[in-house]
PDB file of C-alpha atoms in Angstrom:
ATOM      1  CA  UNK A   1     -20.392 -10.890 -16.121  1.00  0.00           C
ATOM      2  CA  UNK A   2     -16.705 -12.213 -15.742  1.00  0.00           C
ATOM      3  CA  UNK A   3     -16.130 -15.277 -13.657  1.00  0.00           C
ATOM      4  CA  UNK A   4     -15.184 -13.915 -10.158  1.00  0.00           C
ATOM      5  CA  UNK A   5     -13.855 -17.140  -8.806  1.00  0.00           C
ATOM      6  CA  UNK A   6     -10.211 -17.509  -8.401  1.00  0.00           C
ATOM      7  CA  UNK A   7      -8.552 -19.339 -11.333  1.00  0.00           C
ATOM      8  CA  UNK A   8     -10.777 -17.774 -13.974  1.00  0.00           C
ATOM      9  CA  UNK A   9      -7.789 -15.668 -15.232  1.00  0.00           C
ATOM     10  CA  UNK A  10      -4.838 -18.017 -15.230  1.00  0.00           C
ATOM     11  CA  UNK A  11      -2.526 -17.169 -18.213  1.00  0.00           C
ATOM     12  CA  UNK A  12      -1.633 -19.661 -20.872  1.00  0.00           C
ATOM     13  CA  UNK A  13       1.318 -21.996 -20.440  1.00  0.00           C
ATOM     14  CA  UNK A  14       3.524 -19.530 -22.322  1.00  0.00           C
ATOM     15  CA  UNK A  15       2.409 -16.528 -20.213  1.00  0.00           C
ATOM     16  CA  UNK A  16       3.071 -18.521 -17.069  1.00  0.00           C
ATOM     17  CA  UNK A  17       6.580 -19.469 -18.259  1.00  0.00           C
ATOM     18  CA  UNK A  18       7.239 -15.678 -18.982  1.00  0.00           C
ATOM     19  CA  UNK A  19       6.151 -14.804 -15.418  1.00  0.00           C
ATOM     20  CA  UNK A  20       8.541 -17.573 -13.995  1.00  0.00           C
ATOM     21  CA  UNK A  21      11.368 -16.350 -16.021  1.00  0.00           C
ATOM     22  CA  UNK A  22      10.790 -12.844 -14.868  1.00  0.00           C
ATOM     23  CA  UNK A  23      10.554 -13.806 -11.201  1.00  0.00           C
ATOM     24  CA  UNK A  24      13.644 -16.116 -11.239  1.00  0.00           C
ATOM     25  CA  UNK A  25      16.037 -14.658 -13.806  1.00  0.00           C
ATOM     26  CA  UNK A  26      17.658 -11.201 -14.623  1.00  0.00           C
ATOM     27  CA  UNK A  27      14.816 -10.897 -17.271  1.00  0.00           C
ATOM     28  CA  UNK A  28      12.602  -9.353 -14.495  1.00  0.00           C
ATOM     29  CA  UNK A  29      15.183  -6.532 -13.658  1.00  0.00           C
ATOM     30  CA  UNK A  30      15.039  -2.898 -14.598  1.00  0.00           C
ATOM     31  CA  UNK A  31      14.227  -2.037 -18.196  1.00  0.00           C
ATOM     32  CA  UNK A  32      14.148  -5.656 -19.175  1.00  0.00           C
ATOM     33  CA  UNK A  33      11.037  -6.124 -17.168  1.00  0.00           C
ATOM     34  CA  UNK A  34       9.169  -3.650 -19.324  1.00  0.00           C
ATOM     35  CA  UNK A  35      10.048  -5.658 -22.406  1.00  0.00           C
ATOM     36  CA  UNK A  36       9.003  -8.967 -20.729  1.00  0.00           C
ATOM     37  CA  UNK A  37       5.627  -7.443 -19.751  1.00  0.00           C
ATOM     38  CA  UNK A  38       5.100  -6.207 -23.323  1.00  0.00           C
ATOM     39  CA  UNK A  39       5.556  -9.962 -24.508  1.00  0.00           C
ATOM     40  CA  UNK A  40       3.342 -11.146 -21.738  1.00  0.00           C
ATOM     41  CA  UNK A  41       0.479  -8.764 -22.468  1.00  0.00           C
ATOM     42  CA  UNK A  42       0.308 -10.024 -26.090  1.00  0.00           C
ATOM     43  CA  UNK A  43      -0.375 -13.557 -24.589  1.00  0.00           C
ATOM     44  CA  UNK A  44      -2.719 -12.542 -21.846  1.00  0.00           C
ATOM     45  CA  UNK A  45      -4.856  -9.535 -21.461  1.00  0.00           C
ATOM     46  CA  UNK A  46      -6.793  -8.368 -18.341  1.00  0.00           C
ATOM     47  CA  UNK A  47      -6.539  -9.777 -14.738  1.00  0.00           C
ATOM     48  CA  UNK A  48      -3.930 -12.396 -13.918  1.00  0.00           C
ATOM     49  CA  UNK A  49      -4.569 -15.115 -11.259  1.00  0.00           C
ATOM     50  CA  UNK A  50      -1.251 -16.328  -9.828  1.00  0.00           C
ATOM     51  CA  UNK A  51       0.549 -17.099  -6.570  1.00  0.00           C
ATOM     52  CA  UNK A  52       2.150 -14.471  -4.381  1.00  0.00           C
ATOM     53  CA  UNK A  53       3.482 -14.826  -0.853  1.00  0.00           C
ATOM     54  CA  UNK A  54       2.207 -18.407  -0.857  1.00  0.00           C
ATOM     55  CA  UNK A  55      -1.373 -17.423  -1.531  1.00  0.00           C
ATOM     56  CA  UNK A  56      -3.546 -17.083  -4.629  1.00  0.00           C
ATOM     57  CA  UNK A  57      -4.048 -13.489  -5.695  1.00  0.00           C
ATOM     58  CA  UNK A  58      -5.677 -11.707  -8.598  1.00  0.00           C
ATOM     59  CA  UNK A  59      -3.602  -8.828 -10.114  1.00  0.00           C
ATOM     60  CA  UNK A  60      -4.435  -6.215 -12.686  1.00  0.00           C
ATOM     61  CA  UNK A  61      -1.099  -5.453 -14.340  1.00  0.00           C
ATOM     62  CA  UNK A  62      -2.504  -3.623 -17.292  1.00  0.00           C
ATOM     63  CA  UNK A  63      -4.044  -0.858 -15.035  1.00  0.00           C
ATOM     64  CA  UNK A  64      -1.638  -0.600 -12.124  1.00  0.00           C
ATOM     65  CA  UNK A  65       2.138  -0.335 -12.066  1.00  0.00           C
ATOM     66  CA  UNK A  66       2.441  -1.772  -8.497  1.00  0.00           C
ATOM     67  CA  UNK A  67       0.493  -4.988  -9.455  1.00  0.00           C
ATOM     68  CA  UNK A  68       2.609  -5.255 -12.638  1.00  0.00           C
ATOM     69  CA  UNK A  69       5.652  -5.393 -10.476  1.00  0.00           C
ATOM     70  CA  UNK A  70       3.975  -7.788  -8.131  1.00  0.00           C
ATOM     71  CA  UNK A  71       3.289 -10.030 -10.976  1.00  0.00           C
ATOM     72  CA  UNK A  72       6.763  -9.965 -12.537  1.00  0.00           C
ATOM     73  CA  UNK A  73       9.138  -9.355  -9.742  1.00  0.00           C
ATOM     74  CA  UNK A  74       7.435  -9.567  -6.203  1.00  0.00           C
ATOM     75  CA  UNK A  75      10.823  -9.864  -4.449  1.00  0.00           C
ATOM     76  CA  UNK A  76      11.673  -6.351  -5.556  1.00  0.00           C
ATOM     77  CA  UNK A  77       8.553  -4.835  -4.139  1.00  0.00           C
ATOM     78  CA  UNK A  78      10.099  -2.625  -1.308  1.00  0.00           C
ATOM     79  CA  UNK A  79      11.909  -5.653   0.261  1.00  0.00           C
ATOM     80  CA  UNK A  80      13.530  -3.776   3.093  1.00  0.00           C
ATOM     81  CA  UNK A  81      10.270  -1.998   3.992  1.00  0.00           C
ATOM     82  CA  UNK A  82       8.208  -5.142   3.957  1.00  0.00           C
ATOM     83  CA  UNK A  83      10.765  -6.890   6.118  1.00  0.00           C
ATOM     84  CA  UNK A  84      10.668  -4.247   8.820  1.00  0.00           C
ATOM     85  CA  UNK A  85       6.907  -4.147   8.590  1.00  0.00           C
ATOM     86  CA  UNK A  86       6.436  -7.834   9.010  1.00  0.00           C
ATOM     87  CA  UNK A  87       8.744  -7.803  12.048  1.00  0.00           C
ATOM     88  CA  UNK A  88       6.994  -5.028  13.600  1.00  0.00           C
ATOM     89  CA  UNK A  89       3.637  -6.617  13.328  1.00  0.00           C
ATOM     90  CA  UNK A  90       4.524 -10.206  14.415  1.00  0.00           C
ATOM     91  CA  UNK A  91       3.627  -9.717  17.857  1.00  0.00           C
ATOM     92  CA  UNK A  92      -0.017 -10.321  19.048  1.00  0.00           C
ATOM     93  CA  UNK A  93      -2.583  -7.396  18.679  1.00  0.00           C
ATOM     94  CA  UNK A  94      -0.251  -5.288  16.579  1.00  0.00           C
ATOM     95  CA  UNK A  95      -1.733  -2.500  14.469  1.00  0.00           C
ATOM     96  CA  UNK A  96      -0.996  -1.477  10.970  1.00  0.00           C
ATOM     97  CA  UNK A  97      -2.432   1.687   9.185  1.00  0.00           C
ATOM     98  CA  UNK A  98      -2.014   1.774   5.425  1.00  0.00           C
ATOM     99  CA  UNK A  99      -2.707   5.401   4.187  1.00  0.00           C
ATOM    100  CA  UNK A 100      -3.064   5.198   0.480  1.00  0.00           C
ATOM    101  CA  UNK A 101      -3.530   1.511   0.188  1.00  0.00           C
ATOM    102  CA  UNK A 102      -3.734   1.378  -3.593  1.00  0.00           C
ATOM    103  CA  UNK A 103      -4.662  -2.444  -4.318  1.00  0.00           C
ATOM    104  CA  UNK A 104      -3.879  -3.310  -0.934  1.00  0.00           C
ATOM    105  CA  UNK A 105      -0.642  -5.395  -1.535  1.00  0.00           C
ATOM    106  CA  UNK A 106       0.983  -3.758   1.671  1.00  0.00           C
ATOM    107  CA  UNK A 107      -2.063  -4.537   3.650  1.00  0.00           C
ATOM    108  CA  UNK A 108      -2.284  -7.990   2.372  1.00  0.00           C
ATOM    109  CA  UNK A 109       1.433  -8.577   3.262  1.00  0.00           C
ATOM    110  CA  UNK A 110       0.661  -7.134   6.780  1.00  0.00           C
ATOM    111  CA  UNK A 111      -2.348  -9.397   7.197  1.00  0.00           C
ATOM    112  CA  UNK A 112      -0.382 -12.549   6.192  1.00  0.00           C
ATOM    113  CA  UNK A 113       2.536 -11.897   8.566  1.00  0.00           C
ATOM    114  CA  UNK A 114       0.801 -10.115  11.522  1.00  0.00           C
ATOM    115  CA  UNK A 115       0.565 -11.776  14.952  1.00  0.00           C
ATOM    116  CA  UNK A 116      -2.730 -13.057  16.415  1.00  0.00           C
ATOM    117  CA  UNK A 117      -5.362 -10.486  16.948  1.00  0.00           C
ATOM    118  CA  UNK A 118      -3.701  -7.933  14.846  1.00  0.00           C
ATOM    119  CA  UNK A 119      -5.673  -5.007  13.274  1.00  0.00           C
ATOM    120  CA  UNK A 120      -5.078  -3.791   9.685  1.00  0.00           C
ATOM    121  CA  UNK A 121      -6.596  -0.480   8.702  1.00  0.00           C
ATOM    122  CA  UNK A 122      -6.447   0.311   5.025  1.00  0.00           C
ATOM    123  CA  UNK A 123      -7.381   3.761   3.604  1.00  0.00           C
ATOM    124  CA  UNK A 124      -8.114   4.027  -0.063  1.00  0.00           C
ATOM    125  CA  UNK A 125     -10.636   6.254  -1.710  1.00  0.00           C
ATOM    126  CA  UNK A 126     -11.021   4.115  -4.936  1.00  0.00           C
ATOM    127  CA  UNK A 127     -13.608   1.537  -4.399  1.00  0.00           C
ATOM    128  CA  UNK A 128     -12.391  -0.673  -7.401  1.00  0.00           C
ATOM    129  CA  UNK A 129      -9.009  -1.060  -5.580  1.00  0.00           C
ATOM    130  CA  UNK A 130     -10.734  -1.768  -2.216  1.00  0.00           C
ATOM    131  CA  UNK A 131     -12.718  -4.544  -3.961  1.00  0.00           C
ATOM    132  CA  UNK A 132      -9.575  -5.989  -5.246  1.00  0.00           C
ATOM    133  CA  UNK A 133      -7.983  -6.110  -1.974  1.00  0.00           C
ATOM    134  CA  UNK A 134     -10.949  -7.826  -0.380  1.00  0.00           C
ATOM    135  CA  UNK A 135     -10.922 -10.426  -3.139  1.00  0.00           C
ATOM    136  CA  UNK A 136      -7.301 -11.344  -2.450  1.00  0.00           C
ATOM    137  CA  UNK A 137      -7.870 -11.215   1.417  1.00  0.00           C
ATOM    138  CA  UNK A 138     -10.699 -13.790   0.847  1.00  0.00           C
ATOM    139  CA  UNK A 139      -8.400 -16.122  -0.974  1.00  0.00           C
ATOM    140  CA  UNK A 140      -5.766 -15.836   1.789  1.00  0.00           C
ATOM    141  CA  UNK A 141      -8.581 -16.586   4.446  1.00  0.00           C
ATOM    142  CA  UNK A 142      -9.557 -19.653   2.171  1.00  0.00           C
ATOM    143  CA  UNK A 143      -6.070 -20.894   2.119  1.00  0.00           C
ATOM    144  CA  UNK A 144      -5.839 -20.742   5.818  1.00  0.00           C
ATOM    145  CA  UNK A 145      -2.986 -18.152   5.763  1.00  0.00           C
ATOM    146  CA  UNK A 146      -4.475 -15.535   8.339  1.00  0.00           C
ATOM    147  CA  UNK A 147      -3.976 -16.001  12.029  1.00  0.00           C
ATOM    148  CA  UNK A 148      -6.901 -16.118  14.415  1.00  0.00           C
ATOM    149  CA  UNK A 149      -8.637 -13.007  15.143  1.00  0.00           C
ATOM    150  CA  UNK A 150      -6.973 -10.642  12.644  1.00  0.00           C
ATOM    151  CA  UNK A 151      -9.307  -7.688  12.062  1.00  0.00           C
ATOM    152  CA  UNK A 152      -9.187  -5.916   8.530  1.00  0.00           C
ATOM    153  CA  UNK A 153     -11.209  -2.922   7.668  1.00  0.00           C
ATOM    154  CA  UNK A 154     -11.105  -0.429   4.857  1.00  0.00           C
ATOM    155  CA  UNK A 155     -12.031   3.263   4.825  1.00  0.00           C
ATOM    156  CA  UNK A 156     -12.974   4.476   1.356  1.00  0.00           C
ATOM    157  CA  UNK A 157     -11.927   8.166   1.894  1.00  0.00           C
ATOM    158  CA  UNK A 158      -8.843  10.230   1.098  1.00  0.00           C
ATOM    159  CA  UNK A 159      -6.679  11.654   3.836  1.00  0.00           C
ATOM    160  CA  UNK A 160      -5.898  15.375   3.877  1.00  0.00           C
ATOM    161  CA  UNK A 161      -5.604  18.247   6.383  1.00  0.00           C
ATOM    162  CA  UNK A 162      -9.230  18.890   6.619  1.00  0.00           C
ATOM    163  CA  UNK A 163     -12.612  17.150   6.323  1.00  0.00           C
ATOM    164  CA  UNK A 164     -14.740  17.788   3.243  1.00  0.00           C
ATOM    165  CA  UNK A 165     -14.774  16.837  -0.471  1.00  0.00           C
ATOM    166  CA  UNK A 166     -11.884  16.688  -2.885  1.00  0.00           C
ATOM    167  CA  UNK A 167     -11.000  15.670  -6.481  1.00  0.00           C
ATOM    168  CA  UNK A 168      -8.832  12.650  -7.236  1.00  0.00           C
ATOM    169  CA  UNK A 169      -7.223  12.547 -10.598  1.00  0.00           C
ATOM    170  CA  UNK A 170      -8.415  10.180 -13.177  1.00  0.00           C
ATOM    171  CA  UNK A 171      -5.463   9.959 -15.547  1.00  0.00           C
ATOM    172  CA  UNK A 172      -2.551   7.488 -15.456  1.00  0.00           C
ATOM    173  CA  UNK A 173      -2.037   4.313 -13.558  1.00  0.00           C
ATOM    174  CA  UNK A 174      -4.470   3.718 -10.771  1.00  0.00           C
ATOM    175  CA  UNK A 175      -1.853   3.724  -8.082  1.00  0.00           C
ATOM    176  CA  UNK A 176      -0.283   7.126  -9.207  1.00  0.00           C
ATOM    177  CA  UNK A 177      -3.568   9.089  -8.915  1.00  0.00           C
ATOM    178  CA  UNK A 178      -3.414  11.997  -6.479  1.00  0.00           C
ATOM    179  CA  UNK A 179      -5.617  14.757  -4.994  1.00  0.00           C
ATOM    180  CA  UNK A 180      -5.882  17.788  -7.161  1.00  0.00           C
ATOM    181  CA  UNK A 181      -5.108  21.146  -5.623  1.00  0.00           C
ATOM    182  CA  UNK A 182      -5.820  23.630  -8.531  1.00  0.00           C
ATOM    183  CA  UNK A 183      -9.316  24.927  -9.239  1.00  0.00           C
ATOM    184  CA  UNK A 184     -10.857  24.098 -12.547  1.00  0.00           C
ATOM    185  CA  UNK A 185      -9.216  20.604 -12.815  1.00  0.00           C
ATOM    186  CA  UNK A 186     -11.398  17.626 -13.345  1.00  0.00           C
ATOM    187  CA  UNK A 187     -11.336  14.413 -11.410  1.00  0.00           C
ATOM    188  CA  UNK A 188     -13.442  12.076  -9.401  1.00  0.00           C
ATOM    189  CA  UNK A 189     -15.090  13.435  -6.231  1.00  0.00           C
ATOM    190  CA  UNK A 190     -13.956  11.736  -3.020  1.00  0.00           C
ATOM    191  CA  UNK A 191     -14.539  12.193   0.669  1.00  0.00           C
ATOM    192  CA  UNK A 192     -11.689  13.873   2.574  1.00  0.00           C
ATOM    193  CA  UNK A 193     -10.968  13.003   6.243  1.00  0.00           C
ATOM    194  CA  UNK A 194      -8.177  13.998   8.608  1.00  0.00           C
ATOM    195  CA  UNK A 195      -5.893  11.090   9.787  1.00  0.00           C
ATOM    196  CA  UNK A 196      -6.531  12.176  13.391  1.00  0.00           C
ATOM    197  CA  UNK A 197     -10.248  11.959  13.041  1.00  0.00           C
ATOM    198  CA  UNK A 198     -10.171   8.695  11.263  1.00  0.00           C
ATOM    199  CA  UNK A 199      -7.780   7.032  13.812  1.00  0.00           C
ATOM    200  CA  UNK A 200     -10.124   8.389  16.659  1.00  0.00           C
ATOM    201  CA  UNK A 201     -13.235   7.097  15.058  1.00  0.00           C
ATOM    202  CA  UNK A 202     -11.598   3.795  14.466  1.00  0.00           C
ATOM    203  CA  UNK A 203     -10.796   3.536  18.087  1.00  0.00           C
ATOM    204  CA  UNK A 204      -7.052   3.087  17.699  1.00  0.00           C
ATOM    205  CA  UNK A 205      -5.094   3.301  20.955  1.00  0.00           C
ATOM    206  CA  UNK A 206      -1.579   2.529  19.394  1.00  0.00           C
ATOM    207  CA  UNK A 207      -0.057   2.046  15.925  1.00  0.00           C
ATOM    208  CA  UNK A 208       2.944  -0.125  15.484  1.00  0.00           C
ATOM    209  CA  UNK A 209       3.372   0.562  11.821  1.00  0.00           C
ATOM    210  CA  UNK A 210       2.061   3.160   9.428  1.00  0.00           C
ATOM    211  CA  UNK A 211       2.578   3.430   5.625  1.00  0.00           C
ATOM    212  CA  UNK A 212       1.926   6.620   3.800  1.00  0.00           C
ATOM    213  CA  UNK A 213       1.945   6.785   0.032  1.00  0.00           C
ATOM    214  CA  UNK A 214      -0.369   9.492  -1.384  1.00  0.00           C
ATOM    215  CA  UNK A 215       1.461  10.644  -4.377  1.00  0.00           C
ATOM    216  CA  UNK A 216       2.886  13.942  -3.188  1.00  0.00           C
ATOM    217  CA  UNK A 217       0.074  14.756  -0.716  1.00  0.00           C
ATOM    218  CA  UNK A 218       2.047  13.330   2.218  1.00  0.00           C
ATOM    219  CA  UNK A 219       2.562  16.680   3.670  1.00  0.00           C
ATOM    220  CA  UNK A 220      -1.216  17.066   4.277  1.00  0.00           C
ATOM    221  CA  UNK A 221      -1.245  13.777   6.078  1.00  0.00           C
ATOM    222  CA  UNK A 222       1.707  13.294   8.504  1.00  0.00           C
ATOM    223  CA  UNK A 223       2.531  16.743   9.855  1.00  0.00           C
ATOM    224  CA  UNK A 224      -1.080  17.691  10.703  1.00  0.00           C
ATOM    225  CA  UNK A 225      -1.465  14.277  12.417  1.00  0.00           C
ATOM    226  CA  UNK A 226       1.572  14.516  14.590  1.00  0.00           C
ATOM    227  CA  UNK A 227       0.759  18.247  15.399  1.00  0.00           C
ATOM    228  CA  UNK A 228      -2.903  17.311  16.689  1.00  0.00           C
ATOM    229  CA  UNK A 229      -3.026  13.647  17.698  1.00  0.00           C
ATOM    230  CA  UNK A 230      -2.040  12.398  21.144  1.00  0.00           C
ATOM    231  CA  UNK A 231       1.499  11.204  21.244  1.00  0.00           C
ATOM    232  CA  UNK A 232       0.338   7.850  22.603  1.00  0.00           C
ATOM    233  CA  UNK A 233      -1.255   7.086  19.309  1.00  0.00           C
ATOM    234  CA  UNK A 234       1.789   8.185  17.149  1.00  0.00           C
ATOM    235  CA  UNK A 235       2.977   5.380  14.942  1.00  0.00           C
ATOM    236  CA  UNK A 236       6.080   3.611  16.356  1.00  0.00           C
ATOM    237  CA  UNK A 237       7.414   3.228  12.776  1.00  0.00           C
ATOM    238  CA  UNK A 238       6.423   5.024   9.648  1.00  0.00           C
ATOM    239  CA  UNK A 239       7.062   4.119   5.984  1.00  0.00           C
ATOM    240  CA  UNK A 240       6.598   7.273   3.949  1.00  0.00           C
ATOM    241  CA  UNK A 241       7.076   7.699   0.244  1.00  0.00           C
ATOM    242  CA  UNK A 242       9.422  10.630  -0.525  1.00  0.00           C
ATOM    243  CA  UNK A 243       9.517  10.369  -4.349  1.00  0.00           C
ATOM    244  CA  UNK A 244       7.643  13.667  -4.632  1.00  0.00           C
ATOM    245  CA  UNK A 245       9.252  15.389  -1.764  1.00  0.00           C
ATOM    246  CA  UNK A 246       9.829  18.510  -3.753  1.00  0.00           C
ATOM    247  CA  UNK A 247       6.032  18.992  -3.971  1.00  0.00           C
ATOM    248  CA  UNK A 248       5.660  19.058  -0.263  1.00  0.00           C
ATOM    249  CA  UNK A 249       4.767  22.481   1.341  1.00  0.00           C
ATOM    250  CA  UNK A 250       6.109  21.141   4.647  1.00  0.00           C
ATOM    251  CA  UNK A 251       8.992  18.661   4.895  1.00  0.00           C
ATOM    252  CA  UNK A 252       7.263  15.567   6.402  1.00  0.00           C
ATOM    253  CA  UNK A 253      10.579  13.937   7.391  1.00  0.00           C
ATOM    254  CA  UNK A 254      12.164  16.889   8.919  1.00  0.00           C
ATOM    255  CA  UNK A 255       9.042  17.749  10.856  1.00  0.00           C
ATOM    256  CA  UNK A 256       8.882  14.060  12.107  1.00  0.00           C
ATOM    257  CA  UNK A 257      12.569  14.198  13.115  1.00  0.00           C
ATOM    258  CA  UNK A 258      11.914  17.461  15.197  1.00  0.00           C
ATOM    259  CA  UNK A 259       9.213  15.437  17.068  1.00  0.00           C
ATOM    260  CA  UNK A 260      11.613  12.605  18.081  1.00  0.00           C
ATOM    261  CA  UNK A 261      11.582  10.352  15.014  1.00  0.00           C
ATOM    262  CA  UNK A 262      14.871   9.042  13.570  1.00  0.00           C
ATOM    263  CA  UNK A 263      15.479   7.781  10.084  1.00  0.00           C
ATOM    264  CA  UNK A 264      16.005   4.056  10.332  1.00  0.00           C
ATOM    265  CA  UNK A 265      16.917   3.787   6.700  1.00  0.00           C
ATOM    266  CA  UNK A 266      15.917   5.136   3.219  1.00  0.00           C
ATOM    267  CA  UNK A 267      15.496   3.565  -0.217  1.00  0.00           C
ATOM    268  CA  UNK A 268      14.919   5.037  -3.660  1.00  0.00           C
ATOM    269  CA  UNK A 269      11.235   5.307  -2.907  1.00  0.00           C
ATOM    270  CA  UNK A 270      10.642   5.478   0.810  1.00  0.00           C
ATOM    271  CA  UNK A 271      12.090   6.717   4.226  1.00  0.00           C
ATOM    272  CA  UNK A 272      11.503   4.546   7.272  1.00  0.00           C
ATOM    273  CA  UNK A 273      11.226   6.548  10.418  1.00  0.00           C
ATOM    274  CA  UNK A 274      11.288   5.083  13.941  1.00  0.00           C
ATOM    275  CA  UNK A 275      10.511   6.770  17.331  1.00  0.00           C
ATOM    276  CA  UNK A 276      12.163   5.047  20.224  1.00  0.00           C
ATOM    277  CA  UNK A 277      11.279   4.800  22.976  1.00  0.00           C
ATOM    278  CA  UNK A 278       7.623   4.447  22.118  1.00  0.00           C
ATOM    279  CA  UNK A 279       5.642   7.324  23.637  1.00  0.00           C
ATOM    280  CA  UNK A 280       3.833   6.568  26.870  1.00  0.00           C
TER     281      UNK A 280
END
């Protein structure tokens, strides 16, 4: 069995130098980053133990595009989105809901920067990714980087517009796997829950920030939630990935705007929505 203690997968000196160059020079930008990673992967295969956001983390760049970017250029990981999330969660007892948590990098960032007594709820159907998040969260706790009373819990389900069972694709990078719609396709069976039902079971009375990234399935998540949940529990801010907007059967962003949300800003990957004033 591989050593699970942090530090068991530190790259050799040459690999660490490549990571430093990628993080601190133009070598980590755009197409150059792919070339840099090819060189790195020849020097070090498998998990990588490194520092990120001032804490020790273990990343799996071979299997996950998001973790590869986190290794080579963490400052380019949705910087505007992370900044607004951290500001929104800075106050005590704030709540963050991460729909489609992947390896938990958003949730880890939220936990590191949230105010005292905050609550972080990550939703991710892949147990391997959830295990990765808990490992990194444990390192942050050991480093004394989490404020007092922060509550973190994960729900290993996929969010859709109904409860039941679904299929999660098995091909491609771990973070790009999505729920399958067509009959006859093969994938991994996962439990489906509605967002409204999960929020109610979790006992949430308010949500300061929600992130939704479910690889084109966003239209089965946000519109049904806003249509059925009490307005008092609607998120104050929402980060929603719009890369696969053409796949949506309902336009999540237009629907949210009709319900009082405004576009705060948009990036290549995401739209950030805000509802002001907060519903009462």
